[in-house]
Amino acid sequence: MSDNSTLLSLDFSKMSLEQKKELLPLLQAKARFIERNRLRYYAPYDKQRDFHADGVDKRERAFLAANQVGKTIAGGAETAFHLTGRYPDWWTGRRFDKPVRCMAGSESAELTRKGVQRILLGPPEDRNAWGTGFIPGDCIVSHSMRQGVADAVASLTVKHDSGGNSVMQFASYDQGRSKWQADTLDWVWCDEEPPSDCYTEMLYRTVTTKGIVMVTFTPLQGMSEVVKGFLEPETPESAEFKTFIQAGWKDVPHLDP
C-alpha cells in the first residue's frame, strides 16, 4: 500500500471508514515527503526544458517570458540542481560534478526574499518550512541572515552530492554594482532584469570558471541594453555564447484560454 502508484490508483469511494483511517498516515507521510523533495518532482514543460538544455554550451541565457508562465520556477529548479548535484535522468544541460559557488538576486532585498529565496528555500517568514522550496531540506547545511531586512537570507550553504558544500549568496540590484563584485563564481541567477553595469560585473565573476549567467524576466523595459545583448549580439563570436528563450501564456500547460 505504501507504493506511490498503488496509492494513486486506489478508489477511496469503495473503502470502509476503517480502511481510510489505516491509509491516512501513509498519505500524510507521502505528502510530507513530496513537500520536502520538490526538486525531485520538477517536470518542466517544453520551453523550460529547452532553456535548461541550452546551458550545456551557452554561458549567457535569458528566459524572456510573460508573467506567471514559470520562468522563476525554471530558474529556481536549475539553481537547485547545480547547488545539490542532484540532476534528474532527463537532464541534458550543464552539469557541475563538484560543489559550486553561486550568486542570485533581484531588484531589491524584498523582491529577492519574495522570489528567489522563497523558490529555493520555502516561505521566508516560516523557518520550519524551509526545505519546501527547490533545495531539499536534507541538503540545507547552514545559513546567515541579511541585516536590516526581516527574514531575508544573506548566504546559504548546501550539501552537494559529490561531497562538500556549495555556497549561495543573495544580493539585489539596488545595492549597486559593487555588491556583485564577489569572488569567483560558477553560477549567477538574476530574477528580473538587472542594470547593465550589474550584469557586466556578473560576467566578470564567471570568466575564469567558464561559468553561467542566467536571467529570467519579463522584458518590461523594452529594448534595453541587456535585452539587446541577447536579441542583437554585437559580434558573431559573442552570439556563440549566448541564447534566449521566449514564452507566452499559450506556451504553458497550467494556463487555460
PDB file of C-alpha atoms in Angstrom:
ATOM      1  CA  MET A   1       0.000   0.000   0.000  1.00  0.00           C
ATOM      2  CA  SER A   2       2.909   2.386   0.541  1.00  0.00           C
ATOM      3  CA  ASP A   3       3.909   2.245  -3.142  1.00  0.00           C
ATOM      4  CA  ASN A   4       3.181   5.575  -4.860  1.00  0.00           C
ATOM      5  CA  SER A   5       1.474   4.058  -7.891  1.00  0.00           C
ATOM      6  CA  THR A   6      -0.758   1.949  -5.647  1.00  0.00           C
ATOM      7  CA  LEU A   7      -1.767   4.974  -3.579  1.00  0.00           C
ATOM      8  CA  LEU A   8      -2.697   6.931  -6.689  1.00  0.00           C
ATOM      9  CA  SER A   9      -4.802   4.113  -8.141  1.00  0.00           C
ATOM     10  CA  LEU A  10      -6.913   3.437  -5.060  1.00  0.00           C
ATOM     11  CA  ASP A  11     -10.654   4.075  -5.263  1.00  0.00           C
ATOM     12  CA  PHE A  12     -11.436   5.807  -1.961  1.00  0.00           C
ATOM     13  CA  SER A  13     -15.185   5.751  -2.609  1.00  0.00           C
ATOM     14  CA  LYS A  14     -15.179   1.961  -2.171  1.00  0.00           C
ATOM     15  CA  MET A  15     -13.247   1.958   1.102  1.00  0.00           C
ATOM     16  CA  SER A  16     -14.663   1.484   4.541  1.00  0.00           C
ATOM     17  CA  LEU A  17     -14.032   4.046   7.252  1.00  0.00           C
ATOM     18  CA  GLU A  18     -11.524   1.738   8.923  1.00  0.00           C
ATOM     19  CA  GLN A  19      -9.600   1.296   5.682  1.00  0.00           C
ATOM     20  CA  LYS A  20      -9.472   5.052   5.192  1.00  0.00           C
ATOM     21  CA  LYS A  21      -8.176   5.553   8.734  1.00  0.00           C
ATOM     22  CA  GLU A  22      -5.474   2.963   8.099  1.00  0.00           C
ATOM     23  CA  LEU A  23      -4.439   4.653   4.867  1.00  0.00           C
ATOM     24  CA  LEU A  24      -4.382   8.228   6.216  1.00  0.00           C
ATOM     25  CA  PRO A  25      -0.909   8.067   7.887  1.00  0.00           C
ATOM     26  CA  LEU A  26       0.606   6.738   4.666  1.00  0.00           C
ATOM     27  CA  LEU A  27      -0.908   9.561   2.625  1.00  0.00           C
ATOM     28  CA  GLN A  28       0.260  12.138   5.156  1.00  0.00           C
ATOM     29  CA  ALA A  29       3.786  10.703   5.107  1.00  0.00           C
ATOM     30  CA  LYS A  30       3.801  10.788   1.319  1.00  0.00           C
ATOM     31  CA  ALA A  31       2.614  14.404   1.294  1.00  0.00           C
ATOM     32  CA  ARG A  32       5.412  15.383   3.697  1.00  0.00           C
ATOM     33  CA  PHE A  33       7.986  13.598   1.543  1.00  0.00           C
ATOM     34  CA  ILE A  34       6.819  15.365  -1.629  1.00  0.00           C
ATOM     35  CA  GLU A  35       6.763  18.716   0.174  1.00  0.00           C
ATOM     36  CA  ARG A  36      10.390  18.271   1.272  1.00  0.00           C
ATOM     37  CA  ASN A  37      11.562  16.903  -2.088  1.00  0.00           C
ATOM     38  CA  ARG A  38      10.079  19.380  -4.546  1.00  0.00           C
ATOM     39  CA  LEU A  39      13.152  19.210  -6.791  1.00  0.00           C
ATOM     40  CA  ARG A  40      12.634  15.503  -7.396  1.00  0.00           C
ATOM     41  CA  TYR A  41       9.155  16.126  -8.792  1.00  0.00           C
ATOM     42  CA  TYR A  42      10.011  19.085 -11.039  1.00  0.00           C
ATOM     43  CA  ALA A  43       8.579  18.374 -14.513  1.00  0.00           C
ATOM     44  CA  PRO A  44       9.392  21.187 -16.960  1.00  0.00           C
ATOM     45  CA  TYR A  45       7.202  21.996 -19.930  1.00  0.00           C
ATOM     46  CA  ASP A  46       8.830  22.214 -23.382  1.00  0.00           C
ATOM     47  CA  LYS A  47      10.090  25.817 -23.209  1.00  0.00           C
ATOM     48  CA  GLN A  48      11.564  25.289 -19.755  1.00  0.00           C
ATOM     49  CA  ARG A  49      13.261  22.072 -20.862  1.00  0.00           C
ATOM     50  CA  ASP A  50      14.753  23.820 -23.907  1.00  0.00           C
ATOM     51  CA  PHE A  51      16.022  26.606 -21.665  1.00  0.00           C
ATOM     52  CA  HIS A  52      17.786  24.112 -19.392  1.00  0.00           C
ATOM     53  CA  ALA A  53      19.263  22.202 -22.337  1.00  0.00           C
ATOM     54  CA  ASP A  54      20.803  25.353 -23.823  1.00  0.00           C
ATOM     55  CA  GLY A  55      23.033  25.650 -20.767  1.00  0.00           C
ATOM     56  CA  VAL A  56      25.256  22.815 -21.970  1.00  0.00           C
ATOM     57  CA  ASP A  57      27.171  25.140 -24.314  1.00  0.00           C
ATOM     58  CA  LYS A  58      25.865  28.681 -23.667  1.00  0.00           C
ATOM     59  CA  ARG A  59      27.394  30.891 -20.960  1.00  0.00           C
ATOM     60  CA  GLU A  60      24.631  33.503 -21.074  1.00  0.00           C
ATOM     61  CA  ARG A  61      20.949  32.618 -21.134  1.00  0.00           C
ATOM     62  CA  ALA A  62      17.779  34.663 -20.879  1.00  0.00           C
ATOM     63  CA  PHE A  63      14.255  33.382 -20.280  1.00  0.00           C
ATOM     64  CA  LEU A  64      12.085  36.200 -21.648  1.00  0.00           C
ATOM     65  CA  ALA A  65       8.552  35.363 -20.672  1.00  0.00           C
ATOM     66  CA  ALA A  66       5.157  36.723 -19.688  1.00  0.00           C
ATOM     67  CA  ASN A  67       4.043  36.816 -16.073  1.00  0.00           C
ATOM     68  CA  GLN A  68       3.019  33.528 -14.436  1.00  0.00           C
ATOM     69  CA  VAL A  69       4.497  31.235 -17.078  1.00  0.00           C
ATOM     70  CA  GLY A  70       7.130  29.633 -14.858  1.00  0.00           C
ATOM     71  CA  LYS A  71      10.352  31.485 -15.659  1.00  0.00           C
ATOM     72  CA  THR A  72      11.260  31.895 -11.967  1.00  0.00           C
ATOM     73  CA  ILE A  73      10.316  28.267 -11.347  1.00  0.00           C
ATOM     74  CA  ALA A  74      12.739  27.200 -14.088  1.00  0.00           C
ATOM     75  CA  GLY A  75      15.472  29.413 -12.663  1.00  0.00           C
ATOM     76  CA  GLY A  76      14.975  28.093  -9.144  1.00  0.00           C
ATOM     77  CA  ALA A  77      14.920  24.446 -10.196  1.00  0.00           C
ATOM     78  CA  GLU A  78      18.105  24.735 -12.243  1.00  0.00           C
ATOM     79  CA  THR A  79      19.894  26.615  -9.484  1.00  0.00           C
ATOM     80  CA  ALA A  80      18.950  23.876  -7.014  1.00  0.00           C
ATOM     81  CA  PHE A  81      20.197  21.169  -9.398  1.00  0.00           C
ATOM     82  CA  HIS A  82      23.602  22.849  -9.558  1.00  0.00           C
ATOM     83  CA  LEU A  83      23.785  23.529  -5.831  1.00  0.00           C
ATOM     84  CA  THR A  84      22.956  19.932  -4.877  1.00  0.00           C
ATOM     85  CA  GLY A  85      24.294  17.956  -7.829  1.00  0.00           C
ATOM     86  CA  ARG A  86      21.002  16.034  -7.885  1.00  0.00           C
ATOM     87  CA  TYR A  87      20.403  16.067 -11.625  1.00  0.00           C
ATOM     88  CA  PRO A  88      17.416  14.082 -12.948  1.00  0.00           C
ATOM     89  CA  ASP A  89      17.743  11.388 -15.605  1.00  0.00           C
ATOM     90  CA  TRP A  90      16.204  13.662 -18.257  1.00  0.00           C
ATOM     91  CA  TRP A  91      18.753  16.458 -17.683  1.00  0.00           C
ATOM     92  CA  THR A  92      20.737  17.430 -20.829  1.00  0.00           C
ATOM     93  CA  GLY A  93      22.009  20.844 -19.700  1.00  0.00           C
ATOM     94  CA  ARG A  94      25.230  21.876 -17.976  1.00  0.00           C
ATOM     95  CA  ARG A  95      26.357  19.724 -15.061  1.00  0.00           C
ATOM     96  CA  PHE A  96      28.712  20.549 -12.223  1.00  0.00           C
ATOM     97  CA  ASP A  97      30.414  17.500 -10.737  1.00  0.00           C
ATOM     98  CA  LYS A  98      31.630  19.385  -7.675  1.00  0.00           C
ATOM     99  CA  PRO A  99      30.247  21.949  -5.201  1.00  0.00           C
ATOM    100  CA  VAL A 100      29.627  25.366  -6.752  1.00  0.00           C
ATOM    101  CA  ARG A 101      29.748  28.988  -5.681  1.00  0.00           C
ATOM    102  CA  CYS A 102      26.631  30.858  -6.760  1.00  0.00           C
ATOM    103  CA  MET A 103      25.006  34.251  -6.501  1.00  0.00           C
ATOM    104  CA  ALA A 104      21.347  35.093  -7.034  1.00  0.00           C
ATOM    105  CA  GLY A 105      19.133  38.121  -6.632  1.00  0.00           C
ATOM    106  CA  SER A 106      16.513  40.514  -7.907  1.00  0.00           C
ATOM    107  CA  GLU A 107      15.685  44.218  -7.951  1.00  0.00           C
ATOM    108  CA  SER A 108      15.546  44.732  -4.180  1.00  0.00           C
ATOM    109  CA  ALA A 109      16.115  42.796  -0.974  1.00  0.00           C
ATOM    110  CA  GLU A 110      12.356  42.435  -0.508  1.00  0.00           C
ATOM    111  CA  LEU A 111      11.831  41.085  -4.038  1.00  0.00           C
ATOM    112  CA  THR A 112      14.806  38.741  -3.673  1.00  0.00           C
ATOM    113  CA  ARG A 113      13.248  37.390  -0.473  1.00  0.00           C
ATOM    114  CA  LYS A 114       9.777  37.032  -2.018  1.00  0.00           C
ATOM    115  CA  GLY A 115      11.047  35.495  -5.243  1.00  0.00           C
ATOM    116  CA  VAL A 116      14.453  33.824  -5.380  1.00  0.00           C
ATOM    117  CA  GLN A 117      14.676  32.950  -1.682  1.00  0.00           C
ATOM    118  CA  ARG A 118      11.089  31.664  -1.471  1.00  0.00           C
ATOM    119  CA  ILE A 119      11.512  29.470  -4.546  1.00  0.00           C
ATOM    120  CA  LEU A 120      14.762  27.977  -3.271  1.00  0.00           C
ATOM    121  CA  LEU A 121      14.005  27.638   0.451  1.00  0.00           C
ATOM    122  CA  GLY A 122      10.283  27.963   1.091  1.00  0.00           C
ATOM    123  CA  PRO A 123       8.190  30.622   2.879  1.00  0.00           C
ATOM    124  CA  PRO A 124      10.669  33.252   4.193  1.00  0.00           C
ATOM    125  CA  GLU A 125       8.675  34.009   7.339  1.00  0.00           C
ATOM    126  CA  ASP A 126       8.303  30.351   8.389  1.00  0.00           C
ATOM    127  CA  ARG A 127      11.715  28.799   9.063  1.00  0.00           C
ATOM    128  CA  ASN A 128      10.101  25.492   9.960  1.00  0.00           C
ATOM    129  CA  ALA A 129       9.011  25.306   6.318  1.00  0.00           C
ATOM    130  CA  TRP A 130      12.482  25.927   4.914  1.00  0.00           C
ATOM    131  CA  GLY A 131      13.250  22.896   2.817  1.00  0.00           C
ATOM    132  CA  THR A 132       9.905  23.013   0.998  1.00  0.00           C
ATOM    133  CA  GLY A 133      11.428  25.050  -1.840  1.00  0.00           C
ATOM    134  CA  PHE A 134      13.552  23.521  -4.590  1.00  0.00           C
ATOM    135  CA  ILE A 135      16.515  22.924  -2.290  1.00  0.00           C
ATOM    136  CA  PRO A 136      15.666  19.699  -0.401  1.00  0.00           C
ATOM    137  CA  GLY A 137      15.559  20.057   3.356  1.00  0.00           C
ATOM    138  CA  ASP A 138      18.238  17.425   3.902  1.00  0.00           C
ATOM    139  CA  CYS A 139      20.679  19.469   1.781  1.00  0.00           C
ATOM    140  CA  ILE A 140      20.466  22.697   3.790  1.00  0.00           C
ATOM    141  CA  VAL A 141      23.572  22.856   5.978  1.00  0.00           C
ATOM    142  CA  SER A 142      23.581  26.426   7.321  1.00  0.00           C
ATOM    143  CA  HIS A 143      22.577  30.000   6.552  1.00  0.00           C
ATOM    144  CA  SER A 144      23.244  33.600   7.548  1.00  0.00           C
ATOM    145  CA  MET A 145      20.669  36.390   7.664  1.00  0.00           C
ATOM    146  CA  ARG A 146      20.801  39.769   5.971  1.00  0.00           C
ATOM    147  CA  GLN A 147      20.862  42.735   8.339  1.00  0.00           C
ATOM    148  CA  GLY A 148      18.028  45.233   8.180  1.00  0.00           C
ATOM    149  CA  VAL A 149      15.598  43.142   6.128  1.00  0.00           C
ATOM    150  CA  ALA A 150      13.268  40.823   8.034  1.00  0.00           C
ATOM    151  CA  ASP A 151      13.525  37.131   7.098  1.00  0.00           C
ATOM    152  CA  ALA A 152      16.000  37.808   4.273  1.00  0.00           C
ATOM    153  CA  VAL A 153      18.868  35.338   3.882  1.00  0.00           C
ATOM    154  CA  ALA A 154      22.347  36.654   3.036  1.00  0.00           C
ATOM    155  CA  SER A 155      24.073  33.329   2.304  1.00  0.00           C
ATOM    156  CA  LEU A 156      23.320  29.639   2.267  1.00  0.00           C
ATOM    157  CA  THR A 157      25.463  26.507   2.493  1.00  0.00           C
ATOM    158  CA  VAL A 158      24.112  23.487   0.615  1.00  0.00           C
ATOM    159  CA  LYS A 159      25.313  19.876   0.634  1.00  0.00           C
ATOM    160  CA  HIS A 160      26.449  18.681  -2.816  1.00  0.00           C
ATOM    161  CA  ASP A 161      26.049  15.022  -3.724  1.00  0.00           C
ATOM    162  CA  SER A 162      29.692  14.752  -4.805  1.00  0.00           C
ATOM    163  CA  GLY A 163      30.864  15.620  -1.294  1.00  0.00           C
ATOM    164  CA  GLY A 164      31.490  19.046   0.192  1.00  0.00           C
ATOM    165  CA  ASN A 165      29.186  22.047   0.237  1.00  0.00           C
ATOM    166  CA  SER A 166      28.020  24.577  -2.317  1.00  0.00           C
ATOM    167  CA  VAL A 167      27.663  28.232  -1.310  1.00  0.00           C
ATOM    168  CA  MET A 168      24.840  30.528  -2.404  1.00  0.00           C
ATOM    169  CA  GLN A 169      24.941  34.291  -1.824  1.00  0.00           C
ATOM    170  CA  PHE A 170      21.884  36.531  -2.158  1.00  0.00           C
ATOM    171  CA  ALA A 171      22.117  40.123  -3.405  1.00  0.00           C
ATOM    172  CA  SER A 172      19.953  42.806  -5.010  1.00  0.00           C
ATOM    173  CA  TYR A 173      20.465  45.332  -7.803  1.00  0.00           C
ATOM    174  CA  ASP A 174      19.645  48.314  -5.614  1.00  0.00           C
ATOM    175  CA  GLN A 175      22.836  47.593  -3.669  1.00  0.00           C
ATOM    176  CA  GLY A 176      24.769  48.646  -6.751  1.00  0.00           C
ATOM    177  CA  ARG A 177      27.428  47.030  -8.896  1.00  0.00           C
ATOM    178  CA  SER A 178      29.915  46.771  -6.028  1.00  0.00           C
ATOM    179  CA  LYS A 179      27.734  44.193  -4.248  1.00  0.00           C
ATOM    180  CA  TRP A 180      28.084  41.893  -7.260  1.00  0.00           C
ATOM    181  CA  GLN A 181      31.882  42.165  -7.147  1.00  0.00           C
ATOM    182  CA  ALA A 182      32.016  38.876  -5.315  1.00  0.00           C
ATOM    183  CA  ASP A 183      34.712  36.244  -5.562  1.00  0.00           C
ATOM    184  CA  THR A 184      34.962  33.877  -8.496  1.00  0.00           C
ATOM    185  CA  LEU A 185      31.608  32.260  -9.234  1.00  0.00           C
ATOM    186  CA  ASP A 186      30.374  29.208 -11.131  1.00  0.00           C
ATOM    187  CA  TRP A 187      26.801  30.339 -11.434  1.00  0.00           C
ATOM    188  CA  VAL A 188      24.715  33.540 -11.301  1.00  0.00           C
ATOM    189  CA  TRP A 189      20.932  33.743 -11.438  1.00  0.00           C
ATOM    190  CA  CYS A 190      19.109  37.052 -11.894  1.00  0.00           C
ATOM    191  CA  ASP A 191      15.357  37.003 -11.453  1.00  0.00           C
ATOM    192  CA  GLU A 192      14.067  40.189 -13.133  1.00  0.00           C
ATOM    193  CA  GLU A 193      16.172  42.280 -15.467  1.00  0.00           C
ATOM    194  CA  PRO A 194      19.410  43.635 -13.965  1.00  0.00           C
ATOM    195  CA  PRO A 195      21.018  47.003 -14.764  1.00  0.00           C
ATOM    196  CA  SER A 196      23.654  46.644 -17.451  1.00  0.00           C
ATOM    197  CA  ASP A 197      26.548  47.500 -15.108  1.00  0.00           C
ATOM    198  CA  CYS A 198      25.485  44.777 -12.643  1.00  0.00           C
ATOM    199  CA  TYR A 199      25.127  42.304 -15.488  1.00  0.00           C
ATOM    200  CA  THR A 200      28.605  43.099 -16.771  1.00  0.00           C
ATOM    201  CA  GLU A 201      30.023  42.510 -13.286  1.00  0.00           C
ATOM    202  CA  MET A 202      28.310  39.124 -13.147  1.00  0.00           C
ATOM    203  CA  LEU A 203      30.037  38.118 -16.361  1.00  0.00           C
ATOM    204  CA  TYR A 204      33.420  39.131 -14.936  1.00  0.00           C
ATOM    205  CA  ARG A 205      32.841  36.904 -11.884  1.00  0.00           C
ATOM    206  CA  THR A 206      32.362  33.824 -14.096  1.00  0.00           C
ATOM    207  CA  VAL A 207      35.141  34.332 -16.655  1.00  0.00           C
ATOM    208  CA  THR A 208      37.823  32.092 -15.128  1.00  0.00           C
ATOM    209  CA  THR A 209      35.392  29.278 -14.305  1.00  0.00           C
ATOM    210  CA  LYS A 210      33.623  29.473 -17.672  1.00  0.00           C
ATOM    211  CA  GLY A 211      30.530  29.677 -15.514  1.00  0.00           C
ATOM    212  CA  ILE A 212      26.974  30.601 -16.413  1.00  0.00           C
ATOM    213  CA  VAL A 213      24.891  33.752 -16.042  1.00  0.00           C
ATOM    214  CA  MET A 214      21.143  33.145 -16.263  1.00  0.00           C
ATOM    215  CA  VAL A 215      18.441  35.825 -16.289  1.00  0.00           C
ATOM    216  CA  THR A 216      14.710  35.175 -16.016  1.00  0.00           C
ATOM    217  CA  PHE A 217      12.409  38.148 -16.553  1.00  0.00           C
ATOM    218  CA  THR A 218       9.534  39.836 -18.338  1.00  0.00           C
ATOM    219  CA  PRO A 219      11.120  42.463 -20.657  1.00  0.00           C
ATOM    220  CA  LEU A 220       9.115  45.426 -19.372  1.00  0.00           C
ATOM    221  CA  GLN A 221      11.866  47.923 -20.253  1.00  0.00           C
ATOM    222  CA  GLY A 222      11.687  47.178 -23.966  1.00  0.00           C
ATOM    223  CA  MET A 223      14.912  47.070 -25.957  1.00  0.00           C
ATOM    224  CA  SER A 224      17.199  47.775 -23.018  1.00  0.00           C
ATOM    225  CA  GLU A 225      20.951  47.221 -23.189  1.00  0.00           C
ATOM    226  CA  VAL A 226      20.637  43.802 -21.546  1.00  0.00           C
ATOM    227  CA  VAL A 227      17.781  42.675 -23.809  1.00  0.00           C
ATOM    228  CA  LYS A 228      19.552  43.974 -26.913  1.00  0.00           C
ATOM    229  CA  GLY A 229      22.633  41.991 -25.951  1.00  0.00           C
ATOM    230  CA  PHE A 230      20.604  38.800 -26.324  1.00  0.00           C
ATOM    231  CA  LEU A 231      18.417  39.716 -29.298  1.00  0.00           C
ATOM    232  CA  GLU A 232      21.125  41.519 -31.289  1.00  0.00           C
ATOM    233  CA  PRO A 233      24.603  40.323 -30.217  1.00  0.00           C
ATOM    234  CA  GLU A 234      27.357  42.744 -31.198  1.00  0.00           C
ATOM    235  CA  THR A 235      29.597  40.125 -32.829  1.00  0.00           C
ATOM    236  CA  PRO A 236      29.255  36.592 -34.220  1.00  0.00           C
ATOM    237  CA  GLU A 237      31.737  35.488 -31.549  1.00  0.00           C
ATOM    238  CA  SER A 238      29.576  36.760 -28.675  1.00  0.00           C
ATOM    239  CA  ALA A 239      26.478  35.218 -30.254  1.00  0.00           C
ATOM    240  CA  GLU A 240      28.080  31.782 -29.915  1.00  0.00           C
ATOM    241  CA  PHE A 241      27.988  32.008 -26.125  1.00  0.00           C
ATOM    242  CA  LYS A 242      24.512  33.406 -25.510  1.00  0.00           C
ATOM    243  CA  THR A 243      20.929  32.454 -26.251  1.00  0.00           C
ATOM    244  CA  PHE A 244      17.371  33.238 -25.173  1.00  0.00           C
ATOM    245  CA  ILE A 245      14.017  31.511 -24.900  1.00  0.00           C
ATOM    246  CA  GLN A 246      10.701  33.335 -25.248  1.00  0.00           C
ATOM    247  CA  ALA A 247       7.464  32.037 -23.750  1.00  0.00           C
ATOM    248  CA  GLY A 248       3.929  33.363 -23.553  1.00  0.00           C
ATOM    249  CA  TRP A 249       0.705  32.263 -21.925  1.00  0.00           C
ATOM    250  CA  LYS A 250      -0.134  29.963 -24.852  1.00  0.00           C
ATOM    251  CA  ASP A 251       3.096  28.020 -24.338  1.00  0.00           C
ATOM    252  CA  VAL A 252       2.339  26.719 -20.853  1.00  0.00           C
ATOM    253  CA  PRO A 253       0.117  23.814 -19.788  1.00  0.00           C
ATOM    254  CA  HIS A 254      -1.067  25.316 -16.488  1.00  0.00           C
ATOM    255  CA  LEU A 255      -2.979  28.278 -18.003  1.00  0.00           C
ATOM    256  CA  ASP A 256      -6.181  27.684 -19.925  1.00  0.00           C
ATOM    257  CA  PRO A 257      -7.552  30.043 -22.638  1.00  0.00           C
TER     258      PRO A 257
END
